[in-house]
Tab-separated table of C-alpha atoms in Angstrom:
chain	number	residue	atom	x	y	z
A	10	MET	CA	0.000	0.000	0.000
A	11	ALA	CA	1.298	3.428	-0.974
A	12	THR	CA	0.169	6.564	0.860
A	13	GLY	CA	1.084	10.168	0.378
A	14	ASP	CA	0.411	13.859	0.887
A	15	ASN	CA	-0.099	15.762	-2.345
A	16	TRP	CA	-0.934	19.125	-3.875
A	17	ILE	CA	-2.655	19.787	-7.189
A	18	GLU	CA	-3.231	23.034	-9.062
A	19	VAL	CA	-6.828	23.295	-10.255
A	20	GLY	CA	-7.446	26.507	-12.143
A	21	LYS	CA	-6.402	29.309	-9.799
A	22	LEU	CA	-6.668	27.179	-6.656
A	23	THR	CA	-4.221	24.792	-5.012
A	24	TRP	CA	-5.717	21.743	-3.297
A	25	PHE	CA	-3.963	19.595	-0.721
A	26	TYR	CA	-5.090	15.996	-0.484
A	27	ARG	CA	-4.125	12.777	1.225
A	28	GLU	CA	-4.270	9.584	-0.781
A	29	ALA	CA	-3.831	5.895	-0.035
A	30	LEU	CA	-3.351	3.465	-2.916
A	31	PRO	CA	-3.778	-0.312	-2.807
A	32	LEU	CA	-0.703	-2.418	-3.511
A	33	ASN	CA	-2.409	-4.248	-6.358
A	34	SER	CA	-4.643	-2.940	-9.111
A	35	SER	CA	-8.335	-3.214	-8.375
A	36	ASP	CA	-11.623	-2.693	-10.183
A	37	ARG	CA	-13.185	-1.139	-7.083
A	38	VAL	CA	-14.408	2.450	-7.467
A	39	PRO	CA	-12.293	5.053	-5.664
A	40	VAL	CA	-13.512	6.478	-2.362
A	41	VAL	CA	-13.556	10.248	-1.750
A	42	LEU	CA	-13.745	11.384	1.883
A	43	LEU	CA	-14.790	14.930	2.814
A	44	HIS	CA	-14.212	16.475	6.237
A	45	GLY	CA	-16.244	19.002	8.219
A	46	ILE	CA	-15.208	22.136	10.132
A	47	PRO	CA	-12.905	23.196	11.633
A	48	ALA	CA	-11.073	20.038	10.617
A	49	GLN	CA	-9.032	18.822	7.666
A	50	SER	CA	-8.270	15.639	5.746
A	51	TYR	CA	-5.911	14.629	8.553
A	52	SER	CA	-9.001	13.382	10.386
A	53	TRP	CA	-9.181	10.501	7.857
A	54	ARG	CA	-5.528	9.487	8.408
A	55	GLU	CA	-6.390	6.036	9.818
A	56	VAL	CA	-9.383	5.340	7.576
A	57	LEU	CA	-7.436	5.950	4.337
A	58	PRO	CA	-4.988	3.030	4.760
A	59	ALA	CA	-7.790	0.792	6.038
A	60	LEU	CA	-9.605	1.361	2.747
A	61	ALA	CA	-6.454	0.878	0.662
A	62	ASN	CA	-5.765	-2.419	2.438
A	63	GLN	CA	-9.104	-3.632	1.079
A	64	GLY	CA	-8.310	-2.628	-2.498
A	65	PHE	CA	-9.782	0.879	-2.593
A	66	ARG	CA	-8.044	3.983	-3.856
A	67	ALA	CA	-8.908	6.489	-1.114
A	68	ILE	CA	-8.645	10.271	-1.504
A	69	ALA	CA	-9.297	12.876	1.198
A	70	PRO	CA	-8.854	16.535	0.197
A	71	ASP	CA	-8.657	19.570	2.426
A	72	TRP	CA	-11.480	21.892	1.447
A	73	ILE	CA	-10.307	25.171	-0.048
A	74	GLY	CA	-9.705	27.432	2.946
A	75	SER	CA	-9.024	24.492	5.267
A	76	GLY	CA	-5.933	22.599	6.326
A	77	PHE	CA	-3.106	22.830	3.816
A	78	SER	CA	-5.190	23.742	0.760
A	79	GLU	CA	-5.087	27.302	-0.504
A	80	GLN	CA	-6.759	29.924	1.696
A	81	PRO	CA	-7.705	32.659	-0.754
A	82	ASP	CA	-9.108	36.045	0.100
A	83	ARG	CA	-12.909	36.117	-0.039
A	84	ARG	CA	-12.636	38.510	-2.979
A	85	ASP	CA	-11.106	35.627	-4.945
A	86	PHE	CA	-13.212	32.778	-3.498
A	87	ALA	CA	-16.719	33.356	-2.151
A	88	TYR	CA	-16.724	30.540	0.458
A	89	THR	CA	-20.399	29.854	-0.325
A	90	PRO	CA	-21.782	26.352	-0.906
A	91	GLU	CA	-21.933	27.122	-4.639
A	92	ALA	CA	-18.266	28.127	-4.643
A	93	PHE	CA	-17.306	24.923	-2.821
A	94	LEU	CA	-19.437	22.840	-5.204
A	95	GLN	CA	-17.778	24.301	-8.273
A	96	ALA	CA	-14.335	23.880	-6.728
A	97	LEU	CA	-15.055	20.255	-5.798
A	98	GLU	CA	-16.276	19.468	-9.299
A	99	SER	CA	-13.085	20.925	-10.774
A	100	PHE	CA	-10.924	19.031	-8.275
A	101	LEU	CA	-12.548	15.688	-9.144
A	102	GLN	CA	-12.150	16.371	-12.851
A	103	ALA	CA	-8.485	17.263	-12.383
A	104	MET	CA	-7.970	14.045	-10.407
A	105	GLY	CA	-9.599	11.974	-13.156
A	106	ILE	CA	-12.312	10.722	-10.789
A	107	GLU	CA	-15.510	10.035	-12.702
A	108	ARG	CA	-17.514	7.529	-10.641
A	109	PHE	CA	-16.789	7.022	-6.961
A	110	ALA	CA	-18.053	6.231	-3.491
A	111	LEU	CA	-18.507	9.378	-1.432
A	112	VAL	CA	-18.045	9.689	2.329
A	113	VAL	CA	-19.023	12.955	4.015
A	114	GLN	CA	-18.849	14.228	7.583
A	115	GLY	CA	-19.923	17.349	9.404
A	116	PHE	CA	-20.750	20.896	8.441
A	117	VAL	CA	-19.358	21.796	4.993
A	118	GLY	CA	-19.215	18.045	4.449
A	119	SER	CA	-22.877	18.775	3.708
A	120	VAL	CA	-21.692	20.336	0.448
A	121	GLY	CA	-20.747	16.787	-0.533
A	122	LEU	CA	-24.404	15.818	-0.159
A	123	GLN	CA	-25.376	18.644	-2.466
A	124	TYR	CA	-22.766	17.427	-4.924
A	125	ALA	CA	-24.240	13.923	-4.837
A	126	LEU	CA	-27.727	15.275	-5.542
A	127	ARG	CA	-26.501	17.305	-8.493
A	128	HIS	CA	-24.273	14.558	-9.920
A	129	PRO	CA	-26.014	11.269	-9.010
A	130	GLU	CA	-24.556	9.554	-12.078
A	131	GLN	CA	-21.098	9.868	-10.510
A	132	ILE	CA	-22.012	8.417	-7.118
A	133	ASP	CA	-21.672	4.654	-6.752
A	134	ARG	CA	-22.757	4.825	-3.114
A	135	LEU	CA	-22.837	7.340	-0.312
A	136	ALA	CA	-21.807	7.189	3.357
A	137	ILE	CA	-22.786	9.938	5.796
A	138	LEU	CA	-21.184	10.504	9.191
A	139	ASN	CA	-22.810	13.082	11.484
A	140	ALA	CA	-23.731	15.720	8.929
A	141	PRO	CA	-26.705	18.143	8.879
A	142	LEU	CA	-29.511	16.281	7.119
A	143	SER	CA	-32.596	18.406	7.702
A	144	THR	CA	-33.660	22.001	8.228
A	145	ALA	CA	-33.846	21.192	11.949
A	146	ALA	CA	-30.025	21.158	12.030
A	147	LYS	CA	-28.451	24.137	13.728
A	148	LEU	CA	-24.847	25.246	13.668
A	149	PRO	CA	-23.692	24.836	17.288
A	150	TRP	CA	-22.817	27.932	19.267
A	151	LYS	CA	-19.232	26.699	19.539
A	152	MET	CA	-18.965	27.151	15.755
A	153	ARG	CA	-21.511	29.911	15.221
A	154	GLN	CA	-19.606	32.369	17.415
A	155	LEU	CA	-16.607	31.986	15.094
A	156	GLY	CA	-18.608	33.792	12.412
A	157	ILE	CA	-19.661	36.797	14.495
A	158	PRO	CA	-18.075	40.043	13.241
A	159	LEU	CA	-15.189	41.243	15.416
A	160	VAL	CA	-15.646	38.378	17.909
A	161	GLY	CA	-15.134	35.788	15.192
A	162	ASP	CA	-12.238	37.755	13.736
A	163	MET	CA	-10.403	37.364	17.027
A	164	MET	CA	-11.475	33.818	17.870
A	165	THR	CA	-10.538	32.352	14.485
A	166	GLN	CA	-6.981	33.627	14.951
A	167	ASP	CA	-6.612	31.474	18.069
A	168	PRO	CA	-5.152	28.032	17.214
A	169	LEU	CA	-6.667	26.630	20.412
A	170	LEU	CA	-10.126	26.886	18.854
A	171	ILE	CA	-9.263	23.589	17.157
A	172	ASP	CA	-8.742	21.879	20.503
A	173	ARG	CA	-11.963	23.254	21.960
A	174	THR	CA	-14.098	22.341	18.954
A	175	LEU	CA	-12.735	18.893	18.089
A	176	GLU	CA	-12.732	17.806	21.724
A	177	GLY	CA	-16.085	19.485	22.404
A	178	GLY	CA	-17.685	17.454	19.628
A	179	GLY	CA	-17.303	14.170	21.455
A	180	GLY	CA	-15.656	14.726	24.794
A	181	TYR	CA	-12.474	12.894	23.860
A	182	ARG	CA	-9.001	14.309	24.275
A	183	VAL	CA	-7.127	14.599	20.973
A	184	GLU	CA	-3.450	13.727	21.268
A	185	ASP	CA	-1.066	16.692	21.276
A	186	ALA	CA	0.838	15.386	18.253
A	187	ASP	CA	-2.410	15.321	16.273
A	188	LEU	CA	-3.503	18.730	17.504
A	189	ASP	CA	-0.171	20.062	16.274
A	190	ILE	CA	-1.192	19.115	12.720
A	191	TYR	CA	-4.644	20.666	13.088
A	192	ARG	CA	-3.225	23.878	14.539
A	193	ARG	CA	-0.378	24.249	12.054
A	194	PRO	CA	-2.277	26.206	9.362
A	195	PHE	CA	-3.425	28.714	12.009
A	196	LEU	CA	0.097	29.134	13.333
A	197	ARG	CA	1.527	29.521	9.857
A	198	SER	CA	-0.730	32.309	8.602
A	199	SER	CA	-3.685	34.478	9.593
A	200	ASP	CA	-5.272	33.401	6.287
A	201	ALA	CA	-6.471	30.156	7.917
A	202	GLY	CA	-8.547	32.040	10.463
A	203	ARG	CA	-9.949	34.432	7.880
A	204	SER	CA	-10.951	31.507	5.651
A	205	LEU	CA	-12.699	29.760	8.554
A	206	LEU	CA	-14.531	32.984	9.399
A	207	ALA	CA	-15.688	33.357	5.785
A	208	THR	CA	-16.739	29.703	5.584
A	209	ILE	CA	-18.921	29.911	8.686
A	210	GLN	CA	-20.425	33.263	7.676
A	211	ASN	CA	-21.450	31.817	4.294
A	212	LEU	CA	-22.679	28.330	5.258
A	213	GLN	CA	-26.287	29.054	4.191
A	214	LEU	CA	-27.292	26.076	6.314
A	215	LYS	CA	-31.067	26.538	5.936
A	216	GLN	CA	-30.893	26.556	2.136
A	217	VAL	CA	-28.404	23.682	1.996
A	218	THR	CA	-30.388	21.423	4.335
A	219	ALA	CA	-33.629	22.244	2.524
A	220	GLU	CA	-32.025	20.960	-0.690
A	221	ILE	CA	-30.794	17.844	1.137
A	222	GLU	CA	-34.138	17.217	2.818
A	223	THR	CA	-36.154	17.307	-0.403
A	224	GLY	CA	-33.545	16.023	-2.849
A	225	PHE	CA	-32.871	12.697	-1.162
A	226	GLN	CA	-36.538	11.716	-1.227
A	227	GLN	CA	-35.883	10.455	-4.762
A	228	TRP	CA	-32.445	8.940	-4.090
A	229	SER	CA	-31.922	5.315	-5.153
A	230	GLN	CA	-28.197	4.539	-4.733
A	231	PRO	CA	-27.029	2.721	-1.585
A	232	ILE	CA	-26.623	4.898	1.515
A	233	LEU	CA	-24.926	4.203	4.820
A	234	VAL	CA	-25.577	6.560	7.721
A	235	ALA	CA	-23.025	5.907	10.482
A	236	TRP	CA	-23.848	8.100	13.459
A	237	GLY	CA	-21.788	8.964	16.516
A	238	LEU	CA	-24.231	8.817	19.415
A	239	ARG	CA	-22.240	11.252	21.575
A	240	ASP	CA	-22.648	14.078	19.065
A	241	PRO	CA	-23.844	17.050	21.176
A	242	TRP	CA	-24.986	18.976	18.115
A	243	LEU	CA	-26.774	16.605	15.705
A	244	PRO	CA	-29.186	14.055	17.239
A	245	LEU	CA	-29.677	10.453	16.169
A	246	ASP	CA	-33.341	11.163	15.389
A	247	MET	CA	-32.200	13.294	12.469
A	248	ALA	CA	-30.423	10.287	10.958
A	249	LYS	CA	-33.416	8.000	11.570
A	250	GLN	CA	-35.824	10.390	9.890
A	251	PHE	CA	-33.461	10.833	6.958
A	252	ILE	CA	-33.284	7.132	6.031
A	253	HIS	CA	-36.968	6.428	6.703
A	254	HIS	CA	-38.123	6.593	3.079
A	255	LEU	CA	-34.897	5.606	1.315
A	256	ALA	CA	-34.935	2.474	-0.809
A	257	ASP	CA	-31.435	1.173	-0.012
A	258	ALA	CA	-30.217	2.618	3.271
A	259	GLU	CA	-28.794	1.353	6.524
A	260	LEU	CA	-28.117	3.051	9.830
A	261	VAL	CA	-25.172	2.105	12.020
A	262	GLU	CA	-25.152	3.589	15.514
A	263	LEU	CA	-21.622	4.286	16.726
A	264	GLU	CA	-21.642	4.090	20.498
A	265	GLU	CA	-19.218	6.245	22.487
A	266	VAL	CA	-18.467	8.268	19.329
A	267	GLY	CA	-19.083	11.994	18.849
A	268	HIS	CA	-19.507	14.526	16.047
A	269	TYR	CA	-16.136	13.695	14.469
A	270	PRO	CA	-16.341	9.874	14.299
A	271	GLN	CA	-13.185	9.388	12.240
A	272	GLU	CA	-11.231	11.330	14.859
A	273	ASP	CA	-12.946	9.887	17.923
A	274	TRP	CA	-12.850	6.195	17.008
A	275	HIS	CA	-11.545	5.419	13.538
A	276	GLU	CA	-11.749	1.640	14.028
A	277	LYS	CA	-15.527	1.823	14.360
A	278	VAL	CA	-15.764	4.016	11.270
A	279	SER	CA	-13.692	1.596	9.174
A	280	ALA	CA	-15.694	-1.365	10.515
A	281	ALA	CA	-18.898	0.317	9.325
A	282	LEU	CA	-17.560	1.578	5.993
A	283	LEU	CA	-15.777	-1.484	4.634
A	284	PRO	CA	-18.717	-3.953	4.525
A	285	PHE	CA	-20.897	-1.239	3.008
A	286	LEU	CA	-18.362	-0.387	0.310
A	287	ARG	CA	-17.798	-4.047	-0.549
A	288	ARG	CA	-21.390	-5.279	-0.677
A	289	GLN	CA	-23.488	-5.545	-3.799
A	290	PRO	CA	-26.404	-3.113	-4.137
A	291	ARG	CA	-29.699	-4.542	-2.946
């Protein structure tokens, strides 16, 4: 298995992505994993090799404005869901990814759900981990305050916001060595904080979740919803209501796991994902 950290120029934007490749060629579709906020692709660091060990090419990008991807000024990138959708489409095209399994988590990971609805022909199957699925979803205060003018400008320049948010999402302590990776973009440049501020200010959560809520009523591809039960922000009932009318959907409850399942307990995430990715559609 080969793994690596990579950058790719896509138009005027530079994406950073982590990739794990299987040792042998495989006819399995690639798997694209999208993180939430204020995280980065590093959160998938243990899941990527687990997928590659089972023959999947696994790719996890940092969203534009997050992690080690470019953090442009909002005059050059709008940080709206539409801007993220267009950027994601261009990234996938540049990577030569045409049909794939999609895994999404968290806020902004919800843009991945919009992408699936707008490009269903590309989606082999879809896995959702603790993402806003209905208009009942609310951005938690811990994140919402990061978008308040003046207050948010100061808070998003504090690298410790990563500690407070990631650990507040599940109650688990993140190891210092891992927090060092999460904090690094904020220590390197003030652009990271400004990008996070712009992302939160432009989430348009009501409009995005309305599209998700209505759009998936007609969805037919396989769906896995793997839900961390210790999520203080998004309740399990939201996941149950979401899959209620879906033709090919399963719900896996992840006990003792919070809002960031891949960070809290990656073994449980891989154990849920791998059988789903391998099985034949019903």
